[in-house]
Amino acid sequence: VAAAGLSVYVAAQLLPRWRRTDQSYIEIGQWMEQQGVDGDAVVMVNNPPAFWYYTHHPSVVVPAGDVDTLLAAADRYGVDYVVLDHNRPRGVESVSHHRLREVAAWGEPTPWAVVYRVLKP
C-alpha cells in the first residue's frame, strides 16, 4: 500500500512536466509543418515514441554524452533536426557547435525547448 501511495504521489508531481513535454511536441510539430519541413525529416528527441505519436516524424533518442556524441549519432541515423528540452542530457546543457544551427525556441527567459538544424559535414 505504501509503495502504491508513493507511486501515485510521484506521478502526480511529474504529471505537469509530462504534459508540458507533450504540448511542446505538438507545438514543434506545428512549427515544422508551417516551415515546410519534409515529413520524412528525422528528429532527435528525448522521447522518440511520443514525438512520433504527436508529429508522425521519424525520430531517434538524444544520446547520453557530449555534443560530439550527439553529432556522431546524428550522422549515423541521418538526423535533420535536434530537439533539446528541459530533460536534456548533462553533456549538452549548452550547445555550441558550427554544425548545429538554432532555428526555434520556446519559453523565455530560459527556453524549455530548442530546435536545432543539423548541418551536414
PDB file of C-alpha atoms in Angstrom:
ATOM      1  CA  VAL A   1       0.000   0.000   0.000  1.00  0.00           C
ATOM      2  CA  ALA A   2       2.864   2.359   0.852  1.00  0.00           C
ATOM      3  CA  ALA A   3       4.573   1.644  -2.478  1.00  0.00           C
ATOM      4  CA  ALA A   4       1.348   2.300  -4.387  1.00  0.00           C
ATOM      5  CA  GLY A   5       0.778   5.513  -2.471  1.00  0.00           C
ATOM      6  CA  LEU A   6       4.331   6.685  -3.125  1.00  0.00           C
ATOM      7  CA  SER A   7       3.968   5.862  -6.827  1.00  0.00           C
ATOM      8  CA  VAL A   8       0.772   7.902  -7.094  1.00  0.00           C
ATOM      9  CA  TYR A   9       2.415  10.810  -5.254  1.00  0.00           C
ATOM     10  CA  VAL A  10       5.489  10.824  -7.536  1.00  0.00           C
ATOM     11  CA  ALA A  11       3.363  10.506 -10.675  1.00  0.00           C
ATOM     12  CA  ALA A  12       1.200  13.426  -9.553  1.00  0.00           C
ATOM     13  CA  GLN A  13       4.325  15.553  -9.104  1.00  0.00           C
ATOM     14  CA  LEU A  14       5.624  14.687 -12.586  1.00  0.00           C
ATOM     15  CA  LEU A  15       2.339  14.960 -14.474  1.00  0.00           C
ATOM     16  CA  PRO A  16       2.625  18.727 -15.238  1.00  0.00           C
ATOM     17  CA  ARG A  17       6.130  18.234 -16.683  1.00  0.00           C
ATOM     18  CA  TRP A  18       4.950  15.310 -18.813  1.00  0.00           C
ATOM     19  CA  ARG A  19       2.045  17.391 -20.126  1.00  0.00           C
ATOM     20  CA  ARG A  20       4.381  20.281 -20.983  1.00  0.00           C
ATOM     21  CA  THR A  21       6.641  17.901 -22.916  1.00  0.00           C
ATOM     22  CA  ASP A  22       3.657  16.524 -24.837  1.00  0.00           C
ATOM     23  CA  GLN A  23       2.443  20.050 -25.551  1.00  0.00           C
ATOM     24  CA  SER A  24       5.913  21.074 -26.726  1.00  0.00           C
ATOM     25  CA  TYR A  25       5.982  18.161 -29.169  1.00  0.00           C
ATOM     26  CA  ILE A  26       2.622  19.295 -30.566  1.00  0.00           C
ATOM     27  CA  GLU A  27       3.882  22.885 -30.934  1.00  0.00           C
ATOM     28  CA  ILE A  28       7.161  21.756 -32.508  1.00  0.00           C
ATOM     29  CA  GLY A  29       5.250  19.563 -34.964  1.00  0.00           C
ATOM     30  CA  GLN A  30       3.036  22.516 -35.920  1.00  0.00           C
ATOM     31  CA  TRP A  31       6.095  24.743 -36.318  1.00  0.00           C
ATOM     32  CA  MET A  32       7.767  22.138 -38.554  1.00  0.00           C
ATOM     33  CA  GLU A  33       4.659  21.920 -40.695  1.00  0.00           C
ATOM     34  CA  GLN A  34       4.491  25.734 -41.009  1.00  0.00           C
ATOM     35  CA  GLN A  35       8.155  25.794 -42.019  1.00  0.00           C
ATOM     36  CA  GLY A  36       7.531  23.200 -44.726  1.00  0.00           C
ATOM     37  CA  VAL A  37       9.791  20.600 -43.133  1.00  0.00           C
ATOM     38  CA  ASP A  38       9.589  17.328 -45.034  1.00  0.00           C
ATOM     39  CA  GLY A  39       7.503  14.683 -43.237  1.00  0.00           C
ATOM     40  CA  ASP A  40      10.407  12.248 -43.580  1.00  0.00           C
ATOM     41  CA  ALA A  41      12.842  14.542 -41.723  1.00  0.00           C
ATOM     42  CA  VAL A  42      14.426  12.599 -38.863  1.00  0.00           C
ATOM     43  CA  VAL A  43      14.293  14.322 -35.476  1.00  0.00           C
ATOM     44  CA  MET A  44      16.440  13.570 -32.425  1.00  0.00           C
ATOM     45  CA  VAL A  45      14.422  13.984 -29.192  1.00  0.00           C
ATOM     46  CA  ASN A  46      14.320  12.677 -25.633  1.00  0.00           C
ATOM     47  CA  ASN A  47      11.153  10.648 -26.175  1.00  0.00           C
ATOM     48  CA  PRO A  48      11.004   9.369 -29.779  1.00  0.00           C
ATOM     49  CA  PRO A  49       7.773   7.351 -29.424  1.00  0.00           C
ATOM     50  CA  ALA A  50       5.882  10.357 -28.022  1.00  0.00           C
ATOM     51  CA  PHE A  51       7.343  12.677 -30.670  1.00  0.00           C
ATOM     52  CA  TRP A  52       6.275  10.290 -33.422  1.00  0.00           C
ATOM     53  CA  TYR A  53       2.811   9.982 -31.866  1.00  0.00           C
ATOM     54  CA  TYR A  54       2.281  13.754 -31.920  1.00  0.00           C
ATOM     55  CA  THR A  55       4.093  14.645 -35.171  1.00  0.00           C
ATOM     56  CA  HIS A  56       4.482  11.447 -37.247  1.00  0.00           C
ATOM     57  CA  HIS A  57       8.122  12.379 -37.866  1.00  0.00           C
ATOM     58  CA  PRO A  58      10.635   9.546 -37.619  1.00  0.00           C
ATOM     59  CA  SER A  59      12.767  10.120 -34.545  1.00  0.00           C
ATOM     60  CA  VAL A  60      15.695   8.809 -32.557  1.00  0.00           C
ATOM     61  CA  VAL A  61      16.722   9.392 -28.960  1.00  0.00           C
ATOM     62  CA  VAL A  62      19.222  12.038 -27.837  1.00  0.00           C
ATOM     63  CA  PRO A  63      22.255  10.020 -26.703  1.00  0.00           C
ATOM     64  CA  ALA A  64      23.958  10.471 -23.364  1.00  0.00           C
ATOM     65  CA  GLY A  65      27.261  12.258 -23.833  1.00  0.00           C
ATOM     66  CA  ASP A  66      28.599  15.492 -25.214  1.00  0.00           C
ATOM     67  CA  VAL A  67      27.930  17.402 -28.426  1.00  0.00           C
ATOM     68  CA  ASP A  68      30.388  15.249 -30.380  1.00  0.00           C
ATOM     69  CA  THR A  69      28.481  12.116 -29.323  1.00  0.00           C
ATOM     70  CA  LEU A  70      25.218  13.771 -30.352  1.00  0.00           C
ATOM     71  CA  LEU A  71      26.618  14.665 -33.781  1.00  0.00           C
ATOM     72  CA  ALA A  72      28.074  11.179 -34.307  1.00  0.00           C
ATOM     73  CA  ALA A  73      24.632   9.681 -33.633  1.00  0.00           C
ATOM     74  CA  ALA A  74      23.003  12.311 -35.847  1.00  0.00           C
ATOM     75  CA  ASP A  75      25.316  11.390 -38.724  1.00  0.00           C
ATOM     76  CA  ARG A  76      24.783   7.680 -38.203  1.00  0.00           C
ATOM     77  CA  TYR A  77      20.984   7.915 -38.234  1.00  0.00           C
ATOM     78  CA  GLY A  78      20.551  10.731 -40.765  1.00  0.00           C
ATOM     79  CA  VAL A  79      19.132  13.225 -38.280  1.00  0.00           C
ATOM     80  CA  ASP A  80      17.925  16.524 -39.721  1.00  0.00           C
ATOM     81  CA  TYR A  81      16.781  18.276 -36.513  1.00  0.00           C
ATOM     82  CA  VAL A  82      17.618  18.017 -32.818  1.00  0.00           C
ATOM     83  CA  VAL A  83      15.080  18.985 -30.153  1.00  0.00           C
ATOM     84  CA  LEU A  84      16.552  19.677 -26.735  1.00  0.00           C
ATOM     85  CA  ASP A  85      14.093  20.275 -23.934  1.00  0.00           C
ATOM     86  CA  HIS A  86      14.383  20.661 -20.167  1.00  0.00           C
ATOM     87  CA  ASN A  87      15.343  16.952 -19.870  1.00  0.00           C
ATOM     88  CA  ARG A  88      18.485  17.230 -21.992  1.00  0.00           C
ATOM     89  CA  PRO A  89      21.493  15.023 -21.122  1.00  0.00           C
ATOM     90  CA  ARG A  90      24.230  16.528 -18.963  1.00  0.00           C
ATOM     91  CA  GLY A  91      26.773  16.782 -21.761  1.00  0.00           C
ATOM     92  CA  VAL A  92      24.597  19.065 -23.856  1.00  0.00           C
ATOM     93  CA  GLU A  93      23.421  21.672 -21.342  1.00  0.00           C
ATOM     94  CA  SER A  94      24.711  24.380 -23.640  1.00  0.00           C
ATOM     95  CA  VAL A  95      25.068  23.572 -27.295  1.00  0.00           C
ATOM     96  CA  SER A  96      27.571  25.485 -29.324  1.00  0.00           C
ATOM     97  CA  HIS A  97      28.828  23.830 -32.479  1.00  0.00           C
ATOM     98  CA  HIS A  98      29.179  25.023 -36.058  1.00  0.00           C
ATOM     99  CA  ARG A  99      27.060  22.081 -37.285  1.00  0.00           C
ATOM    100  CA  LEU A 100      24.080  22.908 -35.048  1.00  0.00           C
ATOM    101  CA  ARG A 101      22.060  25.965 -36.032  1.00  0.00           C
ATOM    102  CA  GLU A 102      19.302  27.063 -33.649  1.00  0.00           C
ATOM    103  CA  VAL A 103      16.133  27.565 -35.669  1.00  0.00           C
ATOM    104  CA  ALA A 104      13.424  27.873 -32.992  1.00  0.00           C
ATOM    105  CA  ALA A 105      12.964  28.127 -29.230  1.00  0.00           C
ATOM    106  CA  TRP A 106      10.003  28.115 -26.874  1.00  0.00           C
ATOM    107  CA  GLY A 107       9.933  29.809 -23.485  1.00  0.00           C
ATOM    108  CA  GLU A 108      11.549  32.925 -22.055  1.00  0.00           C
ATOM    109  CA  PRO A 109      13.835  33.942 -20.475  1.00  0.00           C
ATOM    110  CA  THR A 110      15.098  30.353 -20.356  1.00  0.00           C
ATOM    111  CA  PRO A 111      13.869  28.225 -23.266  1.00  0.00           C
ATOM    112  CA  TRP A 112      12.213  24.953 -22.282  1.00  0.00           C
ATOM    113  CA  ALA A 113      12.590  23.585 -25.811  1.00  0.00           C
ATOM    114  CA  VAL A 114      15.066  24.458 -28.566  1.00  0.00           C
ATOM    115  CA  VAL A 115      15.170  23.097 -32.130  1.00  0.00           C
ATOM    116  CA  TYR A 116      18.479  22.870 -33.961  1.00  0.00           C
ATOM    117  CA  ARG A 117      19.025  22.136 -37.650  1.00  0.00           C
ATOM    118  CA  VAL A 118      21.847  19.651 -38.144  1.00  0.00           C
ATOM    119  CA  LEU A 119      24.215  20.819 -40.873  1.00  0.00           C
ATOM    120  CA  LYS A 120      25.906  18.072 -42.840  1.00  0.00           C
ATOM    121  CA  PRO A 121      29.695  17.712 -42.515  1.00  0.00           C
TER     122      PRO A 121
END
